[in-house]
GROMACS .gro file of N, CA and C in nm:
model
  402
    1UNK      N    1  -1.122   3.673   7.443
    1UNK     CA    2  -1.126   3.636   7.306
    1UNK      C    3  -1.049   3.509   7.284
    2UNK      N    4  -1.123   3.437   7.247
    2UNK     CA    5  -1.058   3.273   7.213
    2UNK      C    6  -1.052   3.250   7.088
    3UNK      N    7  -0.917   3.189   7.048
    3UNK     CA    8  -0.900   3.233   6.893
    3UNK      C    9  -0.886   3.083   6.866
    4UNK      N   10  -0.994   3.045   6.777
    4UNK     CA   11  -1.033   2.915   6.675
    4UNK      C   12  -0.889   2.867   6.573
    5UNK      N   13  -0.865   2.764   6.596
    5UNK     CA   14  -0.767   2.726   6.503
    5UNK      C   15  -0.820   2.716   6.364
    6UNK      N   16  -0.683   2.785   6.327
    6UNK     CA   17  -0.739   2.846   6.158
    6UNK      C   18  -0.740   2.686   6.050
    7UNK      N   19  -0.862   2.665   6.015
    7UNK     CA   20  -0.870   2.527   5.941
    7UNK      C   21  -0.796   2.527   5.779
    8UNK      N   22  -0.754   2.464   5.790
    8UNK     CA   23  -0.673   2.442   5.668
    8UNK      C   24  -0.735   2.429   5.516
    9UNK      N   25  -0.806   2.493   5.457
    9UNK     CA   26  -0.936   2.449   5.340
    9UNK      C   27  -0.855   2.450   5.200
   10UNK      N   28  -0.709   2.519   5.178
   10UNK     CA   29  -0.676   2.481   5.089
   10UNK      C   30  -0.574   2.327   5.099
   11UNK      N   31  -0.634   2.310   4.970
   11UNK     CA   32  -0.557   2.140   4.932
   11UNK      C   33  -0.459   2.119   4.926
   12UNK      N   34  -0.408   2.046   4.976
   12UNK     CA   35  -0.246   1.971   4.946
   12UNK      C   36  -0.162   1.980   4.818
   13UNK      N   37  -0.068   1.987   4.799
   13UNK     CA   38  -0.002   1.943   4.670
   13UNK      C   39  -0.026   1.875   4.614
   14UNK      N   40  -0.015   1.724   4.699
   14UNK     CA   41  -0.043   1.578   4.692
   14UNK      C   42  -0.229   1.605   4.585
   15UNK      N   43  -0.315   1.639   4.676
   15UNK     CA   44  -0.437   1.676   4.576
   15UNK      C   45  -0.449   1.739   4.486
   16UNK      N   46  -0.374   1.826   4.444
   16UNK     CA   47  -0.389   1.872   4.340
   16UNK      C   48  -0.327   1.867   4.212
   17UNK      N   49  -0.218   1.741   4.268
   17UNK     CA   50  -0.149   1.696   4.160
   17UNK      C   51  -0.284   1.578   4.115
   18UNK      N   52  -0.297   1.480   4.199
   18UNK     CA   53  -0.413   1.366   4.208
   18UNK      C   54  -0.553   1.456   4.120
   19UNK      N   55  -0.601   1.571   4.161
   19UNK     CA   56  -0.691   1.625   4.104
   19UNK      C   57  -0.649   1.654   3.942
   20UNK      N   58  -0.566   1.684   3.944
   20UNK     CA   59  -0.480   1.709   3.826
   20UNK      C   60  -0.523   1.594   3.670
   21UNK      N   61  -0.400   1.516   3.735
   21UNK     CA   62  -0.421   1.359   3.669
   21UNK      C   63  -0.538   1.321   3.648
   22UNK      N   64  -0.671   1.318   3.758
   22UNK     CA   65  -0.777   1.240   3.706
   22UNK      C   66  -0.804   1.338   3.590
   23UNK      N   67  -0.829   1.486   3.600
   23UNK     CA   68  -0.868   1.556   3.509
   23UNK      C   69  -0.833   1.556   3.351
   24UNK      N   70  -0.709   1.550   3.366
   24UNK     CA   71  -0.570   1.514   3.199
   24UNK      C   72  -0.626   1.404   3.184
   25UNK      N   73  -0.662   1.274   3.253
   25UNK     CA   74  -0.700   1.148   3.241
   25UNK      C   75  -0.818   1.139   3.153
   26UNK      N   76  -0.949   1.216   3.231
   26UNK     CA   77  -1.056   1.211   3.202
   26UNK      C   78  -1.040   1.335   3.015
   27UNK      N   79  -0.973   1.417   3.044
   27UNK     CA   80  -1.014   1.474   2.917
   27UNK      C   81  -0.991   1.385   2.798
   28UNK      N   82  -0.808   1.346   2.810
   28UNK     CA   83  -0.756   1.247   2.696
   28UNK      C   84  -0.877   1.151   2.673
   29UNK      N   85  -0.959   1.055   2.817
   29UNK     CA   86  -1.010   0.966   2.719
   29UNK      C   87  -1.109   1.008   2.689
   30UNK      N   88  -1.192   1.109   2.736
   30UNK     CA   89  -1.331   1.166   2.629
   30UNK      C   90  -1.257   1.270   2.475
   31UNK      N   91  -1.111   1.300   2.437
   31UNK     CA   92  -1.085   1.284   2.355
   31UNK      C   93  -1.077   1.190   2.256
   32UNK      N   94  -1.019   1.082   2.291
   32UNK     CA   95  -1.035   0.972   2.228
   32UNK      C   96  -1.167   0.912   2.195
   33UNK      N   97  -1.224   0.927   2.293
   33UNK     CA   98  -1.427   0.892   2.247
   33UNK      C   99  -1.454   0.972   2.149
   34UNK      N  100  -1.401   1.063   2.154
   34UNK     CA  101  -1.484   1.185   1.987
   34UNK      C  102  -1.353   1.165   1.907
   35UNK      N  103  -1.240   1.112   1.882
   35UNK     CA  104  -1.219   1.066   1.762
   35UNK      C  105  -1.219   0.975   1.715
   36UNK      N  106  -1.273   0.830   1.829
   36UNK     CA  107  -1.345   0.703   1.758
   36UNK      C  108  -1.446   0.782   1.710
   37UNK      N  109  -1.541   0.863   1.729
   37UNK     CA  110  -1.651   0.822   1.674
   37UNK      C  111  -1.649   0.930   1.555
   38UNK      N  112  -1.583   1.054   1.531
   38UNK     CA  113  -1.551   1.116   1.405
   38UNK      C  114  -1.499   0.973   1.321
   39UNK      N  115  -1.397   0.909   1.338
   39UNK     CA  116  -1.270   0.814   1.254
   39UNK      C  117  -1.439   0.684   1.219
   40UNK      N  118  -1.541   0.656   1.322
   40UNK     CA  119  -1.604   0.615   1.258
   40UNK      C  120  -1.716   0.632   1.139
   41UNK      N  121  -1.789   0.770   1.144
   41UNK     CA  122  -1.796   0.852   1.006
   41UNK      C  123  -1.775   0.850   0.881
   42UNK      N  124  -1.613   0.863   0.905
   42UNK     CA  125  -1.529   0.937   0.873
   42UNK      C  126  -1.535   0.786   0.746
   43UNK      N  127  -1.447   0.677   0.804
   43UNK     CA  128  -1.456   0.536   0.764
   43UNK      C  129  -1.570   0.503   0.663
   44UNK      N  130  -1.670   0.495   0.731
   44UNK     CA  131  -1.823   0.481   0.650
   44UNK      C  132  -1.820   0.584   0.523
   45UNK      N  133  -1.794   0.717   0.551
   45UNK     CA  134  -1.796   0.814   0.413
   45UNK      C  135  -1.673   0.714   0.320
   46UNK      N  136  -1.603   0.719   0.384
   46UNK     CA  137  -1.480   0.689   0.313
   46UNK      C  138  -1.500   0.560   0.201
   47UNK      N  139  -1.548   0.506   0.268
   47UNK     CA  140  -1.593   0.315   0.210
   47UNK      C  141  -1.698   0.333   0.084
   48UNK      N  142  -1.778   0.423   0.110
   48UNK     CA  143  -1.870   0.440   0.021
   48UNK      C  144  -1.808   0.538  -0.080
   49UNK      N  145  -1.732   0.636  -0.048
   49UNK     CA  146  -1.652   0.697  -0.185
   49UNK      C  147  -1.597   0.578  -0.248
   50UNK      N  148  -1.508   0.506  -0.201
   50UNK     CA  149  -1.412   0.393  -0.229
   50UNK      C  150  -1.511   0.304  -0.336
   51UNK      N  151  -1.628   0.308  -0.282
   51UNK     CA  152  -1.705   0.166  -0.397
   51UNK      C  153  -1.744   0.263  -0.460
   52UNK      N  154  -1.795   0.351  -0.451
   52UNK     CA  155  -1.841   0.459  -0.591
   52UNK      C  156  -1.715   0.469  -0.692
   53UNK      N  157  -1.610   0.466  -0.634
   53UNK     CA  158  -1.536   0.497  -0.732
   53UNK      C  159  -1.456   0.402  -0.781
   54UNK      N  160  -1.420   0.271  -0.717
   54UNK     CA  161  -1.459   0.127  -0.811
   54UNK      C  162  -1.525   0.111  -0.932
   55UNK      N  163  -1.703   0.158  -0.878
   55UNK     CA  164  -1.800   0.140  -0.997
   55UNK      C  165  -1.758   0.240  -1.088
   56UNK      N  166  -1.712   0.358  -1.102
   56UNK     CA  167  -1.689   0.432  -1.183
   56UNK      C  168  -1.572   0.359  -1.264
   57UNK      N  169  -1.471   0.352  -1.178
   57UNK     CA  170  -1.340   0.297  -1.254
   57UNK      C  171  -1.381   0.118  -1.340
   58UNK      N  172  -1.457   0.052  -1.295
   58UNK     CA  173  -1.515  -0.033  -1.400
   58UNK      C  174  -1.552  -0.014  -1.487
   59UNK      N  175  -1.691   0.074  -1.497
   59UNK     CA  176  -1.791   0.150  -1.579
   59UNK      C  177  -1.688   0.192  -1.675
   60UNK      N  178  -1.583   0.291  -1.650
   60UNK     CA  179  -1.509   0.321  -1.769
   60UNK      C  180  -1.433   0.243  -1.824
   61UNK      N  181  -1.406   0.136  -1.759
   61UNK     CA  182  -1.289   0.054  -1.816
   61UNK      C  183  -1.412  -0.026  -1.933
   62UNK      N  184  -1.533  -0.095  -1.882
   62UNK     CA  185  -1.615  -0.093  -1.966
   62UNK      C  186  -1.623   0.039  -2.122
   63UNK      N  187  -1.638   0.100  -2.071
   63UNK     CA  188  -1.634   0.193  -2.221
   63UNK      C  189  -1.516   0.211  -2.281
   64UNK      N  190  -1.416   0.186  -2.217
   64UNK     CA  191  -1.320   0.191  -2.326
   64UNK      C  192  -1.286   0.096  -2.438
   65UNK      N  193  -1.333  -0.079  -2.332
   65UNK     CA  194  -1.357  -0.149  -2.404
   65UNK      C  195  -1.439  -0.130  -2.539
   66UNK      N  196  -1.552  -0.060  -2.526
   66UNK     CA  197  -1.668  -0.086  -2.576
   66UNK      C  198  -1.581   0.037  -2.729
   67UNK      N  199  -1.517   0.154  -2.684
   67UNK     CA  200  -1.457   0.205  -2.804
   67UNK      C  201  -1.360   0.162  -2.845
   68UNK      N  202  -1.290   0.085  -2.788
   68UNK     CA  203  -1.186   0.013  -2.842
   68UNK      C  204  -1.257  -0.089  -2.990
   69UNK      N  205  -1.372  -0.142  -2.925
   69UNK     CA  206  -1.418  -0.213  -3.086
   69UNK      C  207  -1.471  -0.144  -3.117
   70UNK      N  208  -1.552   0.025  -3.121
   70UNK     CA  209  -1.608   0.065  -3.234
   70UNK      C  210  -1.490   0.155  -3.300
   71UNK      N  211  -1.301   0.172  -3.240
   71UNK     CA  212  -1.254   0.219  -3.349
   71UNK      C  213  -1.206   0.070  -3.407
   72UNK      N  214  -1.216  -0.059  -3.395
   72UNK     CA  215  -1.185  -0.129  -3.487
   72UNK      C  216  -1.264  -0.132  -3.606
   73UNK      N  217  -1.381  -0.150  -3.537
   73UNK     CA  218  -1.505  -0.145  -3.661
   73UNK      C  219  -1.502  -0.017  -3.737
   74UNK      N  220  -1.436   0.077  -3.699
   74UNK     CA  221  -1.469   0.197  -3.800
   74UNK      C  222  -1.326   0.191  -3.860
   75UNK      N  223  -1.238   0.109  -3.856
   75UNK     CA  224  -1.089   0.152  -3.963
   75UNK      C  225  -1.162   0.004  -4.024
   76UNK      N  226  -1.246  -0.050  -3.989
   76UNK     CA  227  -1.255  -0.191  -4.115
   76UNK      C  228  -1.363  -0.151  -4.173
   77UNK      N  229  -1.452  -0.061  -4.143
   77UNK     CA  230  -1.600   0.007  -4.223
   77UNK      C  231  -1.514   0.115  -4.319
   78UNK      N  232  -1.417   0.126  -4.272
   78UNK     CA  233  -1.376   0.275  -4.366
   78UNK      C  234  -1.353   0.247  -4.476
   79UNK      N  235  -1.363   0.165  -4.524
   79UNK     CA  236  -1.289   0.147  -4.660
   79UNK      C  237  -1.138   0.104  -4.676
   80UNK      N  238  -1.116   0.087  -4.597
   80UNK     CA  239  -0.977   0.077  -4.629
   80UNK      C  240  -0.898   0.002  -4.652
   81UNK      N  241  -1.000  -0.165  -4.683
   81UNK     CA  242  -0.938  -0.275  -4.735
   81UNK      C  243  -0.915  -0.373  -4.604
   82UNK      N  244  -0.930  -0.345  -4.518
   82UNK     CA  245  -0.875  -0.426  -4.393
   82UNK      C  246  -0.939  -0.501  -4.384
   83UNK      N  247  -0.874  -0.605  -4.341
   83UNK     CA  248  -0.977  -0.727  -4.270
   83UNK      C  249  -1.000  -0.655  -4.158
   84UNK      N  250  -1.121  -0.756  -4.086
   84UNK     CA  251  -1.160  -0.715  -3.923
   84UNK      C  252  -1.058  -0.716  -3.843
   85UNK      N  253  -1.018  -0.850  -3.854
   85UNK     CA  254  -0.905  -0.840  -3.725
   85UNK      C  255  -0.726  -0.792  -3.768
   86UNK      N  256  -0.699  -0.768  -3.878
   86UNK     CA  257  -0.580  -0.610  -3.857
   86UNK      C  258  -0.683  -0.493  -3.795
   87UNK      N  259  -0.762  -0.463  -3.828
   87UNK     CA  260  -0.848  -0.331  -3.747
   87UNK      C  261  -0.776  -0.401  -3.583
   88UNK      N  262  -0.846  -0.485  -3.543
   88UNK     CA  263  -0.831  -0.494  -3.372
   88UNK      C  264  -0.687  -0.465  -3.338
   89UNK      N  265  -0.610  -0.553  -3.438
   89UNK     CA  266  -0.433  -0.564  -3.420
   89UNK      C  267  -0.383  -0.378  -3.376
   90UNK      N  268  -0.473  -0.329  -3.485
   90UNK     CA  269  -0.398  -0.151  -3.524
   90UNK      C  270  -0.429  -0.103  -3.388
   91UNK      N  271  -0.577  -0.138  -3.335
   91UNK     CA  272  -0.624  -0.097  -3.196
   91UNK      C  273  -0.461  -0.134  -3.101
   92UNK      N  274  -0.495  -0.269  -3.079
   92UNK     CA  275  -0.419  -0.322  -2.999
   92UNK      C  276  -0.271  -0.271  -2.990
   93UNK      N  277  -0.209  -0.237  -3.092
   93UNK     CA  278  -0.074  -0.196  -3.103
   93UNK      C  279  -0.065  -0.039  -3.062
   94UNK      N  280  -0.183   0.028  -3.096
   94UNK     CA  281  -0.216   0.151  -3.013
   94UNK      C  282  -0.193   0.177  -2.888
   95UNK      N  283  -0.306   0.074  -2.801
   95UNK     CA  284  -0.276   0.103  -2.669
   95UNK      C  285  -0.139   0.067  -2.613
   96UNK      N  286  -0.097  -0.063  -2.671
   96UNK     CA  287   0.050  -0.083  -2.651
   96UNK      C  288   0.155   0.051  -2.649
   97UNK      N  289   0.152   0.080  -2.746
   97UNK     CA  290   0.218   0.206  -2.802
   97UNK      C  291   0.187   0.307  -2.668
   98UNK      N  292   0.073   0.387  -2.657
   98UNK     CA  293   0.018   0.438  -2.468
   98UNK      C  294   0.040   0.390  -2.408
   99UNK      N  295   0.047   0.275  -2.383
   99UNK     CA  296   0.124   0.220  -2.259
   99UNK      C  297   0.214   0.233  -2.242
  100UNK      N  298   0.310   0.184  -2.328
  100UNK     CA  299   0.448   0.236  -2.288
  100UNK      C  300   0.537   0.363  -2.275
  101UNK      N  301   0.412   0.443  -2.366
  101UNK     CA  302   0.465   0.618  -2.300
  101UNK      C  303   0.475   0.635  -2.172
  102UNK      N  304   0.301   0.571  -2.131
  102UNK     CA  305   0.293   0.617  -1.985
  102UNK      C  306   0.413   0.590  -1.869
  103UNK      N  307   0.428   0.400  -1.897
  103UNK     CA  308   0.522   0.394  -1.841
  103UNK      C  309   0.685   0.460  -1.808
  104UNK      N  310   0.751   0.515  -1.978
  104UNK     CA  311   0.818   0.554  -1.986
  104UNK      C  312   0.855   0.721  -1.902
  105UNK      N  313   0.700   0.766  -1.906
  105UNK     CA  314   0.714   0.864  -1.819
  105UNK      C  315   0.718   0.858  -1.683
  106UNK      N  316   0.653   0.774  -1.630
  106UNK     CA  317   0.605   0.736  -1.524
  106UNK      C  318   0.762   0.671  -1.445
  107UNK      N  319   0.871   0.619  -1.534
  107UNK     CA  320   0.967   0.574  -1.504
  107UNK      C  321   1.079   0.709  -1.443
  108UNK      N  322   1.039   0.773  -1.542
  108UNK     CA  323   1.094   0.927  -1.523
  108UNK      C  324   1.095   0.990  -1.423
  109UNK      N  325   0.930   0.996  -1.385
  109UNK     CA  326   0.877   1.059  -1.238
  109UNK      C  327   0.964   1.046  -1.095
  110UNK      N  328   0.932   0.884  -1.139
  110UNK     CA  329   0.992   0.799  -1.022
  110UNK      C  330   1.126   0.843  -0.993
  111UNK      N  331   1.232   0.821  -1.087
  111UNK     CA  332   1.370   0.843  -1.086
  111UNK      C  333   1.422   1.028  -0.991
  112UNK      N  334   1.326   1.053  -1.011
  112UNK     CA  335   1.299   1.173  -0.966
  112UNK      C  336   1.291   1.259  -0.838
  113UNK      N  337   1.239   1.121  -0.712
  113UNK     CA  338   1.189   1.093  -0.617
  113UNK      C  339   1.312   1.096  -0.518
  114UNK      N  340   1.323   1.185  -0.435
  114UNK     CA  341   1.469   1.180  -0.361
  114UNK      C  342   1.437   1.155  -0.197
  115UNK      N  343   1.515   1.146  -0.158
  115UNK     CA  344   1.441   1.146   0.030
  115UNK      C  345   1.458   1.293   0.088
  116UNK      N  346   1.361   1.309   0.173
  116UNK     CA  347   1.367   1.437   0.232
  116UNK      C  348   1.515   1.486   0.344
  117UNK      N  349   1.601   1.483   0.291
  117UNK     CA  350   1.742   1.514   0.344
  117UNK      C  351   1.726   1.627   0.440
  118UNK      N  352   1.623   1.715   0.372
  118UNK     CA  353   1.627   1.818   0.508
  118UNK      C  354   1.586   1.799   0.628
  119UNK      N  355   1.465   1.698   0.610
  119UNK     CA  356   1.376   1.676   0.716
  119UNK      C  357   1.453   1.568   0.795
  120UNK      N  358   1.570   1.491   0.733
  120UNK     CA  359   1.688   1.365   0.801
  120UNK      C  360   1.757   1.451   0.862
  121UNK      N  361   1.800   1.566   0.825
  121UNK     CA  362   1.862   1.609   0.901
  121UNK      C  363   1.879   1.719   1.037
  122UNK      N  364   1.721   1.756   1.057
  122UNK     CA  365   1.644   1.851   1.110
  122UNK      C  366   1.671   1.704   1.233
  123UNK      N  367   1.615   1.595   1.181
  123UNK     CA  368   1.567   1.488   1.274
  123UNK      C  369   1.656   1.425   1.349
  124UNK      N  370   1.798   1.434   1.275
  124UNK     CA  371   1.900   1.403   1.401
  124UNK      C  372   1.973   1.488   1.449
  125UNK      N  373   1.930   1.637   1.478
  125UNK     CA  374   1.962   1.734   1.552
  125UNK      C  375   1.850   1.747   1.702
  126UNK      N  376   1.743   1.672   1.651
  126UNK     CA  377   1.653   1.662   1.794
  126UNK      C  378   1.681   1.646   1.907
  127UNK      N  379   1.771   1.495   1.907
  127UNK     CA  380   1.825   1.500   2.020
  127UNK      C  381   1.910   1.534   2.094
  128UNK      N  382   1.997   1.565   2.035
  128UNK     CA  383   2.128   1.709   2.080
  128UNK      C  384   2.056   1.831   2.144
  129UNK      N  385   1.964   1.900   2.069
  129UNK     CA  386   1.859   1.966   2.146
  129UNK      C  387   1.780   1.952   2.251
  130UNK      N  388   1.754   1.839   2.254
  130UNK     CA  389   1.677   1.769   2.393
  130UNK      C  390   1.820   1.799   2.517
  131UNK      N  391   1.870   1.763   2.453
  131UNK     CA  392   2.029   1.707   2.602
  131UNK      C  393   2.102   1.858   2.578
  132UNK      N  394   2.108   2.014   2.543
  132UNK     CA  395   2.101   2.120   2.540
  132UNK      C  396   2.211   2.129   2.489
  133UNK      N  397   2.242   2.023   2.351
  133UNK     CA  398   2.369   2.088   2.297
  133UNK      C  399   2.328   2.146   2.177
  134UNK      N  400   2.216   2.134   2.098
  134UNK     CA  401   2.193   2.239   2.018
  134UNK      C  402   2.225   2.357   1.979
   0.00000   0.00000   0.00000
């Protein structure tokens, strides 16, 4: 009985680290191929919401215009003695008047606005954790 040297068929370390890598390699970049091409979609939907809603936000800014002179014309149709243009003035001092609520609130909001202290401080405990003094 003559005994065949036993052939070696499993792989090296060395290969299967190498097998490894191309594999992690190859997945990441056919990851990246399917989220260029979702992010390109994605973009295109996006662009076209974006001008739809331009045209909308014109369109109304158009009509507000457009009621802005029919409440002038209706406090100078009313009877009420006005010339035309105090009607526009009363408009005009209106929106003024809204405007500066908004802002005033809007000033409010802001003041309001603090930094996320928890999340600053979660964030410089990371690395103490990394180096195992956590």
């Amino acid at each position: 009985m003559a005994h065949e040297p036993v052939k070696d068929t499993d792989p090296t370390l060395g290969k299967l680290v190498m097998d490894a890598q191309r594999d992690i390699s190859s997945l990441v970049s056919k990851e990246i191929q399917l989220a260029k091409s979702e992010l390109k979609v994605s973009v295109k939907h996006g662009g076209v919401g974006i001008g739809l809603f331009a045209g909308a936000a014109f369109l109304g800014l158009l009509a507000i215009i457009m009621l802005s002179v029919s409440i002038a014309y209706f406090i100078h149709w009313n009877g009420s003695g006005l010339d035309l243009h105090w009607a526009f003035l009363i408009v005009f001092a209106l929106y003024l008047l809204i405007a500066g609520l908004l802002a005033f609130i809007g000033l409010k909001q802001v003041k309001q606005v603090k930094a996320p202290e928890r999340a600053i401080e979660q964030g410089k405990q990371i690395p103490q954790a990394l180096k195992g003094k956590g």
